[in-house]
mmCIF file of C-alpha atoms in Angstrom:
data_model
loop_
_atom_site.group_PDB
_atom_site.id
_atom_site.type_symbol
_atom_site.label_atom_id
_atom_site.label_comp_id
_atom_site.label_asym_id
_atom_site.label_seq_id
_atom_site.Cartn_x
_atom_site.Cartn_y
_atom_site.Cartn_z
ATOM 1 C CA UNK A 82 -18.289 -32.710 91.283
ATOM 2 C CA UNK A 83 -21.801 -34.100 90.930
ATOM 3 C CA UNK A 84 -22.474 -36.238 87.974
ATOM 4 C CA UNK A 85 -25.759 -36.436 86.115
ATOM 5 C CA UNK A 86 -26.930 -39.338 84.007
ATOM 6 C CA UNK A 87 -25.489 -39.368 80.539
ATOM 7 C CA UNK A 88 -28.723 -40.113 78.714
ATOM 8 C CA UNK A 89 -29.974 -43.323 77.124
ATOM 9 C CA UNK A 90 -27.657 -43.099 74.070
ATOM 10 C CA UNK A 91 -24.440 -42.788 76.095
ATOM 11 C CA UNK A 92 -21.603 -45.296 75.802
ATOM 12 C CA UNK A 93 -21.253 -47.829 78.637
ATOM 13 C CA UNK A 94 -18.938 -46.687 81.395
ATOM 14 C CA UNK A 95 -16.126 -49.148 81.301
ATOM 15 C CA UNK A 96 -12.929 -47.185 81.809
ATOM 16 C CA UNK A 97 -11.191 -45.657 84.817
ATOM 17 C CA UNK A 98 -13.424 -45.052 87.817
ATOM 18 C CA UNK A 99 -16.581 -45.375 85.781
ATOM 19 C CA UNK A 100 -16.280 -42.019 84.083
ATOM 20 C CA UNK A 101 -16.407 -41.723 80.327
ATOM 21 C CA UNK A 102 -13.198 -40.460 78.728
ATOM 22 C CA UNK A 103 -13.258 -36.729 78.156
ATOM 23 C CA UNK A 104 -13.012 -37.016 74.370
ATOM 24 C CA UNK A 105 -16.183 -39.121 74.298
ATOM 25 C CA UNK A 106 -18.017 -36.560 76.381
ATOM 26 C CA UNK A 107 -16.703 -33.794 74.154
ATOM 27 C CA UNK A 108 -17.864 -35.603 71.016
ATOM 28 C CA UNK A 109 -21.342 -36.131 72.522
ATOM 29 C CA UNK A 110 -21.617 -32.485 73.457
ATOM 30 C CA UNK A 111 -20.507 -31.320 70.016
ATOM 31 C CA UNK A 112 -22.999 -33.657 68.369
ATOM 32 C CA UNK A 113 -25.873 -32.455 70.550
ATOM 33 C CA UNK A 114 -24.889 -28.806 70.070
ATOM 34 C CA UNK A 115 -24.650 -29.269 66.303
ATOM 35 C CA UNK A 116 -28.185 -30.616 66.244
ATOM 36 C CA UNK A 117 -29.386 -27.657 68.294
ATOM 37 C CA UNK A 118 -27.758 -25.014 66.091
ATOM 38 C CA UNK A 119 -28.860 -26.655 62.844
ATOM 39 C CA UNK A 120 -32.434 -26.658 64.137
ATOM 40 C CA UNK A 121 -32.487 -23.291 65.891
ATOM 41 C CA UNK A 122 -29.348 -21.250 65.198
ATOM 42 C CA UNK A 123 -27.002 -20.027 67.899
ATOM 43 C CA UNK A 124 -28.945 -17.059 69.292
ATOM 44 C CA UNK A 125 -30.690 -18.916 72.115
ATOM 45 C CA UNK A 126 -27.986 -21.466 72.829
ATOM 46 C CA UNK A 127 -27.321 -21.804 76.581
ATOM 47 C CA UNK A 128 -25.262 -24.315 78.586
ATOM 48 C CA UNK A 129 -28.515 -25.281 80.256
ATOM 49 C CA UNK A 130 -30.094 -26.407 76.977
ATOM 50 C CA UNK A 131 -26.912 -28.146 75.803
ATOM 51 C CA UNK A 132 -26.533 -29.946 79.140
ATOM 52 C CA UNK A 133 -30.080 -31.316 78.818
ATOM 53 C CA UNK A 134 -29.669 -32.278 75.161
ATOM 54 C CA UNK A 135 -26.286 -33.979 75.655
ATOM 55 C CA UNK A 136 -27.060 -35.522 79.058
ATOM 56 C CA UNK A 137 -24.033 -33.987 80.765
ATOM 57 C CA UNK A 138 -23.719 -31.618 83.695
ATOM 58 C CA UNK A 139 -23.367 -27.872 83.235
ATOM 59 C CA UNK A 140 -20.197 -28.112 85.342
ATOM 60 C CA UNK A 141 -18.667 -30.315 82.649
ATOM 61 C CA UNK A 142 -19.576 -27.776 79.981
ATOM 62 C CA UNK A 143 -18.022 -24.938 81.984
ATOM 63 C CA UNK A 144 -14.836 -26.982 82.337
ATOM 64 C CA UNK A 145 -14.540 -27.651 78.612
ATOM 65 C CA UNK A 146 -15.743 -24.397 77.015
ATOM 66 C CA UNK A 147 -15.368 -20.810 78.201
ATOM 67 C CA UNK A 148 -18.844 -19.799 76.980
ATOM 68 C CA UNK A 149 -21.892 -21.073 75.069
ATOM 69 C CA UNK A 150 -20.732 -19.010 72.083
ATOM 70 C CA UNK A 151 -17.312 -20.687 72.073
ATOM 71 C CA UNK A 152 -19.057 -24.071 72.141
ATOM 72 C CA UNK A 153 -21.416 -22.935 69.356
ATOM 73 C CA UNK A 154 -18.448 -21.976 67.177
ATOM 74 C CA UNK A 155 -16.775 -25.323 67.681
ATOM 75 C CA UNK A 156 -20.002 -27.167 66.939
ATOM 76 C CA UNK A 157 -20.487 -24.963 63.868
ATOM 77 C CA UNK A 158 -17.020 -25.971 62.662
ATOM 78 C CA UNK A 159 -18.063 -29.628 62.952
ATOM 79 C CA UNK A 160 -21.392 -29.046 61.186
ATOM 80 C CA UNK A 161 -19.787 -27.432 58.153
ATOM 81 C CA UNK A 162 -16.696 -29.642 57.911
ATOM 82 C CA UNK A 163 -18.290 -32.063 55.523
ATOM 83 C CA UNK A 164 -20.140 -29.677 53.163
ATOM 84 C CA UNK A 165 -17.109 -27.390 53.090
ATOM 85 C CA UNK A 166 -14.489 -30.091 52.534
ATOM 86 C CA UNK A 167 -12.139 -29.505 49.611
ATOM 87 C CA UNK A 168 -11.918 -31.899 46.728
ATOM 88 C CA UNK A 169 -8.426 -32.811 45.564
ATOM 89 C CA UNK A 170 -9.005 -33.530 41.892
ATOM 90 C CA UNK A 171 -5.870 -31.843 40.539
ATOM 91 C CA UNK A 172 -8.012 -29.307 38.708
ATOM 92 C CA UNK A 173 -8.098 -26.307 41.047
ATOM 93 C CA UNK A 174 -10.843 -24.506 39.111
ATOM 94 C CA UNK A 175 -13.285 -27.411 39.403
ATOM 95 C CA UNK A 176 -12.515 -27.983 43.081
ATOM 96 C CA UNK A 177 -12.828 -24.308 43.987
ATOM 97 C CA UNK A 178 -16.163 -23.958 42.194
ATOM 98 C CA UNK A 179 -17.539 -27.048 43.907
ATOM 99 C CA UNK A 180 -16.429 -25.850 47.330
ATOM 100 C CA UNK A 181 -17.554 -22.239 46.869
ATOM 101 C CA UNK A 182 -21.014 -23.290 45.651
ATOM 102 C CA UNK A 183 -21.401 -25.437 48.799
ATOM 103 C CA UNK A 184 -20.082 -22.587 50.912
ATOM 104 C CA UNK A 185 -22.618 -20.141 49.452
ATOM 105 C CA UNK A 186 -25.385 -22.637 50.165
ATOM 106 C CA UNK A 187 -24.309 -23.223 53.782
ATOM 107 C CA UNK A 188 -23.934 -19.511 54.440
ATOM 108 C CA UNK A 189 -27.454 -18.803 53.191
ATOM 109 C CA UNK A 190 -28.959 -21.507 55.433
ATOM 110 C CA UNK A 191 -30.069 -20.762 59.022
ATOM 111 C CA UNK A 192 -26.849 -22.185 60.444
ATOM 112 C CA UNK A 193 -24.741 -19.925 58.200
ATOM 113 C CA UNK A 194 -26.948 -16.974 59.110
ATOM 114 C CA UNK A 195 -26.139 -17.728 62.777
ATOM 115 C CA UNK A 196 -22.433 -17.495 62.047
ATOM 116 C CA UNK A 197 -22.903 -14.097 60.363
ATOM 117 C CA UNK A 198 -24.715 -12.934 63.495
ATOM 118 C CA UNK A 199 -21.788 -14.059 65.641
ATOM 119 C CA UNK A 200 -19.362 -12.202 63.368
ATOM 120 C CA UNK A 201 -21.645 -9.180 63.710
ATOM 121 C CA UNK A 202 -21.711 -9.382 67.507
ATOM 122 C CA UNK A 203 -17.925 -9.844 67.577
ATOM 123 C CA UNK A 204 -17.452 -6.277 66.295
ATOM 124 C CA UNK A 205 -18.224 -5.016 69.803
ATOM 125 C CA UNK A 206 -17.261 -8.136 71.806
ATOM 126 C CA UNK A 207 -13.517 -8.765 71.873
ATOM 127 C CA UNK A 208 -13.805 -12.130 73.652
ATOM 128 C CA UNK A 209 -16.165 -13.354 70.956
ATOM 129 C CA UNK A 210 -13.822 -12.090 68.233
ATOM 130 C CA UNK A 211 -10.998 -14.137 69.770
ATOM 131 C CA UNK A 212 -13.275 -17.179 70.087
ATOM 132 C CA UNK A 213 -14.289 -16.961 66.404
ATOM 133 C CA UNK A 214 -10.672 -16.920 65.349
ATOM 134 C CA UNK A 215 -9.543 -19.634 67.783
ATOM 135 C CA UNK A 216 -12.456 -22.008 67.211
ATOM 136 C CA UNK A 217 -13.486 -21.427 63.628
ATOM 137 C CA UNK A 218 -12.050 -18.962 61.157
ATOM 138 C CA UNK A 219 -8.309 -19.528 61.487
ATOM 139 C CA UNK A 220 -8.719 -23.273 61.048
ATOM 140 C CA UNK A 221 -11.006 -22.765 58.023
ATOM 141 C CA UNK A 222 -8.398 -20.439 56.521
ATOM 142 C CA UNK A 223 -5.735 -23.078 57.141
ATOM 143 C CA UNK A 224 -7.733 -25.683 55.198
ATOM 144 C CA UNK A 225 -8.071 -23.275 52.263
ATOM 145 C CA UNK A 226 -4.346 -22.397 52.371
ATOM 146 C CA UNK A 227 -3.488 -26.076 52.193
ATOM 147 C CA UNK A 228 -5.654 -26.684 49.107
ATOM 148 C CA UNK A 229 -4.316 -23.558 47.405
ATOM 149 C CA UNK A 230 -0.681 -24.325 48.272
ATOM 150 C CA UNK A 231 -1.126 -27.793 46.774
ATOM 151 C CA UNK A 232 -2.345 -26.132 43.555
ATOM 152 C CA UNK A 233 0.621 -23.779 43.669
ATOM 153 C CA UNK A 234 3.003 -26.739 43.969
ATOM 154 C CA UNK A 235 1.381 -28.174 40.843
ATOM 155 C CA UNK A 236 1.855 -24.946 38.924
ATOM 156 C CA UNK A 237 -1.854 -24.049 38.864
ATOM 157 C CA UNK A 238 -1.102 -20.825 40.764
ATOM 158 C CA UNK A 239 1.967 -18.751 39.919
ATOM 159 C CA UNK A 240 4.729 -19.213 42.462
ATOM 160 C CA UNK A 241 5.113 -15.671 43.814
ATOM 161 C CA UNK A 242 1.381 -15.365 44.657
ATOM 162 C CA UNK A 243 0.526 -15.174 48.385
ATOM 163 C CA UNK A 244 -2.324 -17.687 48.614
ATOM 164 C CA UNK A 245 -3.527 -16.137 51.887
ATOM 165 C CA UNK A 246 -4.804 -13.157 49.917
ATOM 166 C CA UNK A 247 -6.895 -15.424 47.678
ATOM 167 C CA UNK A 248 -8.936 -16.512 50.691
ATOM 168 C CA UNK A 249 -10.143 -12.928 51.142
ATOM 169 C CA UNK A 250 -10.821 -12.513 47.406
ATOM 170 C CA UNK A 251 -12.916 -15.690 47.225
ATOM 171 C CA UNK A 252 -14.610 -16.513 50.556
ATOM 172 C CA UNK A 253 -14.161 -12.955 51.849
ATOM 173 C CA UNK A 254 -15.970 -11.618 48.773
ATOM 174 C CA UNK A 255 -18.922 -13.925 49.506
ATOM 175 C CA UNK A 256 -18.983 -12.822 53.165
ATOM 176 C CA UNK A 257 -19.021 -9.213 51.970
ATOM 177 C CA UNK A 258 -22.202 -9.735 49.904
ATOM 178 C CA UNK A 259 -23.835 -11.548 52.819
ATOM 179 C CA UNK A 260 -22.909 -9.025 55.511
ATOM 180 C CA UNK A 261 -23.833 -5.935 53.456
ATOM 181 C CA UNK A 262 -26.357 -7.388 50.997
ATOM 182 C CA UNK A 263 -26.371 -4.786 48.232
ATOM 183 C CA UNK A 264 -25.952 -7.563 45.677
ATOM 184 C CA UNK A 265 -27.012 -11.228 45.813
ATOM 185 C CA UNK A 266 -24.758 -14.278 46.033
ATOM 186 C CA UNK A 267 -25.669 -16.074 42.811
ATOM 187 C CA UNK A 268 -24.211 -18.991 40.880
ATOM 188 C CA UNK A 269 -22.844 -16.489 38.327
ATOM 189 C CA UNK A 270 -21.190 -14.476 41.106
ATOM 190 C CA UNK A 271 -19.302 -17.547 42.365
ATOM 191 C CA UNK A 272 -18.165 -18.431 38.842
ATOM 192 C CA UNK A 273 -16.991 -14.857 38.267
ATOM 193 C CA UNK A 274 -14.989 -14.862 41.535
ATOM 194 C CA UNK A 275 -12.951 -17.850 40.392
ATOM 195 C CA UNK A 276 -12.574 -16.782 36.752
ATOM 196 C CA UNK A 277 -11.555 -13.225 37.656
ATOM 197 C CA UNK A 278 -8.775 -14.446 39.921
ATOM 198 C CA UNK A 279 -7.425 -17.355 37.934
ATOM 199 C CA UNK A 280 -7.597 -15.617 34.553
ATOM 200 C CA UNK A 281 -7.243 -11.969 35.559
ATOM 201 C CA UNK A 282 -9.551 -9.190 34.413
ATOM 202 C CA UNK A 283 -6.933 -7.016 32.689
ATOM 203 C CA UNK A 284 -6.494 -6.968 28.904
ATOM 204 C CA UNK A 285 -5.393 -10.307 27.455
ATOM 205 C CA UNK A 286 -1.621 -10.612 27.735
ATOM 206 C CA UNK B 258 -43.402 23.658 65.331
ATOM 207 C CA UNK B 259 -41.191 25.426 67.869
ATOM 208 C CA UNK B 260 -37.926 26.708 66.589
ATOM 209 C CA UNK B 261 -34.718 26.890 68.574
ATOM 210 C CA UNK B 262 -31.818 29.238 67.888
ATOM 211 C CA UNK B 263 -29.586 28.034 65.104
ATOM 212 C CA UNK B 264 -26.256 28.722 66.828
ATOM 213 C CA UNK B 265 -23.700 31.465 66.289
ATOM 214 C CA UNK B 266 -22.267 30.016 63.072
ATOM 215 C CA UNK B 267 -25.632 29.797 61.302
ATOM 216 C CA UNK B 268 -26.322 31.612 58.038
ATOM 217 C CA UNK B 269 -28.445 34.753 58.291
ATOM 218 C CA UNK B 270 -32.154 34.123 57.859
ATOM 219 C CA UNK B 271 -33.052 35.960 54.730
ATOM 220 C CA UNK B 272 -35.401 33.726 52.774
ATOM 221 C CA UNK B 273 -39.077 32.852 53.017
ATOM 222 C CA UNK B 274 -40.695 33.501 56.380
ATOM 223 C CA UNK B 275 -37.363 33.762 58.174
ATOM 224 C CA UNK B 276 -36.617 30.049 58.085
ATOM 225 C CA UNK B 277 -33.388 28.746 56.659
ATOM 226 C CA UNK B 278 -33.815 26.548 53.604
ATOM 227 C CA UNK B 279 -33.921 22.882 54.449
ATOM 228 C CA UNK B 280 -30.758 22.062 52.497
ATOM 229 C CA UNK B 281 -28.786 24.576 54.585
ATOM 230 C CA UNK B 282 -30.080 23.025 57.803
ATOM 231 C CA UNK B 283 -29.285 19.581 56.461
ATOM 232 C CA UNK B 284 -25.726 20.620 55.568
ATOM 233 C CA UNK B 285 -25.220 22.113 59.046
ATOM 234 C CA UNK B 286 -26.481 18.965 60.728
ATOM 235 C CA UNK B 287 -24.281 16.720 58.581
ATOM 236 C CA UNK B 288 -21.252 18.898 59.333
ATOM 237 C CA UNK B 289 -21.901 18.838 63.082
ATOM 238 C CA UNK B 290 -22.579 15.100 63.046
ATOM 239 C CA UNK B 291 -19.402 14.452 61.055
ATOM 240 C CA UNK B 292 -17.376 16.280 63.694
ATOM 241 C CA UNK B 293 -19.031 14.248 66.437
ATOM 242 C CA UNK B 294 -18.396 10.875 64.796
ATOM 243 C CA UNK B 295 -14.795 11.700 63.868
ATOM 244 C CA UNK B 296 -14.130 12.666 67.495
ATOM 245 C CA UNK B 297 -16.163 9.977 69.248
ATOM 246 C CA UNK B 298 -17.437 7.334 66.831
ATOM 247 C CA UNK B 299 -21.108 6.532 66.355
ATOM 248 C CA UNK B 300 -21.813 4.424 69.440
ATOM 249 C CA UNK B 301 -23.069 7.262 71.665
ATOM 250 C CA UNK B 302 -24.602 9.418 68.956
ATOM 251 C CA UNK B 303 -28.084 10.663 69.940
ATOM 252 C CA UNK B 304 -30.404 13.263 68.368
ATOM 253 C CA UNK B 305 -30.057 15.170 71.620
ATOM 254 C CA UNK B 306 -26.306 15.586 71.203
ATOM 255 C CA UNK B 307 -26.576 16.377 67.487
ATOM 256 C CA UNK B 308 -29.318 18.963 68.123
ATOM 257 C CA UNK B 309 -27.070 20.752 70.623
ATOM 258 C CA UNK B 310 -23.994 20.583 68.398
ATOM 259 C CA UNK B 311 -25.800 21.753 65.262
ATOM 260 C CA UNK B 312 -28.069 24.278 66.974
ATOM 261 C CA UNK B 313 -31.272 22.805 65.570
ATOM 262 C CA UNK B 314 -34.320 21.321 67.247
ATOM 263 C CA UNK B 315 -34.720 17.602 67.795
ATOM 264 C CA UNK B 316 -38.044 17.893 65.945
ATOM 265 C CA UNK B 317 -36.145 18.963 62.840
ATOM 266 C CA UNK B 318 -33.827 15.961 63.149
ATOM 267 C CA UNK B 319 -36.762 13.573 63.502
ATOM 268 C CA UNK B 320 -38.313 15.089 60.375
ATOM 269 C CA UNK B 321 -35.169 14.623 58.305
ATOM 270 C CA UNK B 322 -33.744 11.301 59.519
ATOM 271 C CA UNK B 323 -35.527 8.171 60.729
ATOM 272 C CA UNK B 324 -32.920 7.448 63.435
ATOM 273 C CA UNK B 325 -29.581 8.644 64.848
ATOM 274 C CA UNK B 326 -27.945 5.680 63.116
ATOM 275 C CA UNK B 327 -29.344 6.712 59.719
ATOM 276 C CA UNK B 328 -27.991 10.215 60.304
ATOM 277 C CA UNK B 329 -24.633 8.765 61.414
ATOM 278 C CA UNK B 330 -24.401 6.770 58.185
ATOM 279 C CA UNK B 331 -25.115 9.785 56.035
ATOM 280 C CA UNK B 332 -22.569 11.867 57.952
ATOM 281 C CA UNK B 333 -20.079 9.005 57.629
ATOM 282 C CA UNK B 334 -20.596 9.049 53.870
ATOM 283 C CA UNK B 335 -19.717 12.767 53.878
ATOM 284 C CA UNK B 336 -16.669 12.278 56.102
ATOM 285 C CA UNK B 337 -15.133 9.650 53.841
ATOM 286 C CA UNK B 338 -16.111 11.165 50.472
ATOM 287 C CA UNK B 339 -12.881 13.078 50.105
ATOM 288 C CA UNK B 340 -10.332 10.470 51.308
ATOM 289 C CA UNK B 341 -12.161 7.780 49.324
ATOM 290 C CA UNK B 342 -12.537 9.759 46.088
ATOM 291 C CA UNK B 343 -11.317 8.016 42.955
ATOM 292 C CA UNK B 344 -8.572 9.464 40.825
ATOM 293 C CA UNK B 345 -9.176 9.431 37.083
ATOM 294 C CA UNK B 346 -5.633 9.207 35.740
ATOM 295 C CA UNK B 347 -6.353 6.719 32.947
ATOM 296 C CA UNK B 348 -4.122 4.160 34.637
ATOM 297 C CA UNK B 349 -6.550 1.979 36.573
ATOM 298 C CA UNK B 350 -3.847 0.182 38.550
ATOM 299 C CA UNK B 351 -2.392 3.409 39.969
ATOM 300 C CA UNK B 352 -5.811 4.841 40.789
ATOM 301 C CA UNK B 353 -7.027 1.655 42.470
ATOM 302 C CA UNK B 354 -3.903 1.370 44.605
ATOM 303 C CA UNK B 355 -4.165 4.993 45.713
ATOM 304 C CA UNK B 356 -7.840 4.628 46.599
ATOM 305 C CA UNK B 357 -7.470 1.264 48.348
ATOM 306 C CA UNK B 358 -4.546 2.482 50.468
ATOM 307 C CA UNK B 359 -6.686 5.438 51.606
ATOM 308 C CA UNK B 360 -9.604 3.119 52.203
ATOM 309 C CA UNK B 361 -7.493 0.807 54.385
ATOM 310 C CA UNK B 362 -6.327 3.819 56.388
ATOM 311 C CA UNK B 363 -9.854 5.193 56.907
ATOM 312 C CA UNK B 364 -11.211 1.788 57.898
ATOM 313 C CA UNK B 365 -8.522 1.347 60.530
ATOM 314 C CA UNK B 366 -9.228 4.781 62.075
ATOM 315 C CA UNK B 367 -11.865 5.242 64.820
ATOM 316 C CA UNK B 368 -14.460 6.439 62.314
ATOM 317 C CA UNK B 369 -13.938 3.358 60.131
ATOM 318 C CA UNK B 370 -14.110 1.175 63.223
ATOM 319 C CA UNK B 371 -17.516 2.753 63.977
ATOM 320 C CA UNK B 372 -18.763 1.737 60.558
ATOM 321 C CA UNK B 373 -17.654 -1.863 61.135
ATOM 322 C CA UNK B 374 -19.615 -1.822 64.392
ATOM 323 C CA UNK B 375 -22.717 -0.637 62.534
ATOM 324 C CA UNK B 376 -22.274 -3.424 59.975
ATOM 325 C CA UNK B 377 -21.930 -5.818 62.913
ATOM 326 C CA UNK B 378 -25.105 -4.575 64.592
ATOM 327 C CA UNK B 379 -26.974 -4.736 61.264
ATOM 328 C CA UNK B 380 -26.692 -8.540 61.274
ATOM 329 C CA UNK B 381 -29.501 -8.644 63.846
ATOM 330 C CA UNK B 382 -31.177 -5.288 63.046
ATOM 331 C CA UNK B 383 -32.990 -5.283 59.725
ATOM 332 C CA UNK B 384 -33.821 -1.557 59.822
ATOM 333 C CA UNK B 385 -30.154 -0.753 60.297
ATOM 334 C CA UNK B 386 -29.198 -3.080 57.452
ATOM 335 C CA UNK B 387 -31.585 -1.180 55.158
ATOM 336 C CA UNK B 388 -30.218 2.173 56.390
ATOM 337 C CA UNK B 389 -26.617 1.107 55.688
ATOM 338 C CA UNK B 390 -27.526 0.188 52.149
ATOM 339 C CA UNK B 391 -29.706 3.248 51.505
ATOM 340 C CA UNK B 392 -27.388 5.815 53.074
ATOM 341 C CA UNK B 393 -23.913 4.444 52.550
ATOM 342 C CA UNK B 394 -22.928 1.182 50.905
ATOM 343 C CA UNK B 395 -24.958 1.211 47.702
ATOM 344 C CA UNK B 396 -23.769 4.708 46.813
ATOM 345 C CA UNK B 397 -20.141 3.769 47.570
ATOM 346 C CA UNK B 398 -20.555 0.733 45.317
ATOM 347 C CA UNK B 399 -21.973 2.973 42.590
ATOM 348 C CA UNK B 400 -18.888 5.227 42.716
ATOM 349 C CA UNK B 401 -16.619 2.196 42.359
ATOM 350 C CA UNK B 402 -18.718 0.786 39.487
ATOM 351 C CA UNK B 403 -18.370 4.083 37.659
ATOM 352 C CA UNK B 404 -14.574 4.160 37.964
ATOM 353 C CA UNK B 405 -14.307 0.522 36.940
ATOM 354 C CA UNK B 406 -16.717 0.889 34.004
ATOM 355 C CA UNK B 407 -14.644 3.826 32.778
ATOM 356 C CA UNK B 408 -11.561 1.583 32.839
ATOM 357 C CA UNK B 409 -13.523 -1.099 31.031
ATOM 358 C CA UNK B 410 -14.474 1.416 28.288
ATOM 359 C CA UNK B 411 -10.770 2.164 27.893
ATOM 360 C CA UNK B 412 -9.909 -1.510 27.528
ATOM 361 C CA UNK B 413 -8.153 -1.772 30.902
ATOM 362 C CA UNK B 414 -10.671 -4.411 31.990
ATOM 363 C CA UNK B 415 -11.807 -7.106 29.572
ATOM 364 C CA UNK B 416 -15.273 -6.447 28.235
ATOM 365 C CA UNK B 417 -17.192 -9.497 29.477
ATOM 366 C CA UNK B 418 -16.108 -8.928 33.111
ATOM 367 C CA UNK B 419 -18.896 -7.957 35.550
ATOM 368 C CA UNK B 420 -17.267 -5.044 37.385
ATOM 369 C CA UNK B 421 -19.709 -5.420 40.290
ATOM 370 C CA UNK B 422 -17.892 -8.577 41.322
ATOM 371 C CA UNK B 423 -14.573 -6.709 41.496
ATOM 372 C CA UNK B 424 -15.949 -4.515 44.271
ATOM 373 C CA UNK B 425 -16.313 -7.593 46.483
ATOM 374 C CA UNK B 426 -12.873 -8.914 45.515
ATOM 375 C CA UNK B 427 -11.152 -5.601 46.342
ATOM 376 C CA UNK B 428 -13.003 -3.638 49.042
ATOM 377 C CA UNK B 429 -14.915 -6.707 50.222
ATOM 378 C CA UNK B 430 -11.619 -8.540 50.759
ATOM 379 C CA UNK B 431 -10.398 -5.672 52.963
ATOM 380 C CA UNK B 432 -13.671 -5.709 54.951
ATOM 381 C CA UNK B 433 -13.207 -9.442 55.439
ATOM 382 C CA UNK B 434 -9.785 -9.004 57.081
ATOM 383 C CA UNK B 435 -11.166 -6.213 59.272
ATOM 384 C CA UNK B 436 -14.332 -8.022 60.364
ATOM 385 C CA UNK B 437 -12.623 -11.362 61.095
ATOM 386 C CA UNK B 438 -9.047 -10.253 61.757
ATOM 387 C CA UNK B 439 -7.107 -13.475 61.272
ATOM 388 C CA UNK B 440 -4.674 -11.620 59.002
ATOM 389 C CA UNK B 441 -3.662 -7.941 58.960
ATOM 390 C CA UNK B 442 -4.480 -5.351 56.285
ATOM 391 C CA UNK B 443 -0.979 -4.391 55.152
ATOM 392 C CA UNK B 444 0.413 -2.390 52.246
ATOM 393 C CA UNK B 445 1.503 -5.671 50.634
ATOM 394 C CA UNK B 446 -2.023 -7.091 51.009
ATOM 395 C CA UNK B 447 -3.534 -4.133 49.117
ATOM 396 C CA UNK B 448 -0.937 -4.459 46.339
ATOM 397 C CA UNK B 449 -1.624 -8.184 46.068
ATOM 398 C CA UNK B 450 -5.403 -7.618 45.808
ATOM 399 C CA UNK B 451 -4.960 -5.423 42.742
ATOM 400 C CA UNK B 452 -2.208 -7.484 41.106
ATOM 401 C CA UNK B 453 -4.061 -10.782 41.616
ATOM 402 C CA UNK B 454 -7.180 -9.464 39.901
ATOM 403 C CA UNK B 455 -5.679 -7.471 37.067
ATOM 404 C CA UNK B 456 -2.995 -10.025 36.192
ATOM 405 C CA UNK B 457 -4.641 -13.236 37.348
ATOM 406 C CA UNK B 458 -2.964 -15.827 39.571
ATOM 407 C CA UNK B 459 -3.141 -18.774 37.177
ATOM 408 C CA UNK B 460 -0.155 -19.942 35.132
ATOM 409 C CA UNK B 461 1.114 -17.369 32.604
ATOM 410 C CA UNK B 462 -0.942 -17.658 29.422
#
């Protein structure tokens, strides 16, 4: 395997036979890819461009990721981790509103738009559909389940409720307005999503 | 304009200068297109194939629809009108469950799958996105609003609730599980969607 230079910002090679540990390389690649997709979206992302930006060989990229789209999804996960983190302030309503407002903002930015395009393409590309689930959506769902289960343990959600369904009625509802934009994703929409679910829309009991 | 034969099943030409009224032609084309998309989906639908199946000229099709996809969407609307009709039995919960179970069934059939593929393609095709809204989704939303507003008038939904948001938390939640299939659309999922919204998931008040 030929090895290209790792770029001026790379860590000094001190371990093993002079090669950087794989997790360092991986982190560099994800960082470089994140910068690329924030600036330009995922449409034109190729291993060639990532290799140049991260200062690694294309061979390395092919070893670590099955496709540029799989890499894009993983980088996307890293980009949104911080804005989409859940607060843990006991009060579920406050934490959900904070997170959903950030989510709506991310999804309406170019990087969020790129994700919607990947979801779109995945309707006729089974490999991509699997990559989305393996490298993004199932882990995002897991993070939401954890926050909701914590609220359920505290009695903020009734105990027989399947919290998995709430993910589709909150984040899924936002995706629906973004993918088929008959109605806008507004601040009032987000507030209504949370109020409708926590309080119910039926007649007062 | 040249005129081709209208096929053996066509209505007799009795009006005007021997031409069938445009609404009859339109109905024939929609019927023929519906049969094509139920049998084969929308992926390979061309004006050529529709013209042959409906016994009309391609010129007529071009006059009436901007693209095969726009025609497919309108035919799709006709195909699903009956299975997706709303009952009006006073009891909102019963009617919603009936409709949502039918909806889940349609969406998991080949014709529903075709619609998801169109929604997917519309993420990078602005014309198609506009066609989906103009010829399918906004009218489907309108039908749901009407049924929900009726329930609201009867006191089955609290009066300050924006029923538009409920569309995203019911049908939108189903679309979410179909477009990013981390979790299946089951009977229990549909029941939970309705119960969560009508009753709320927060602690009993």
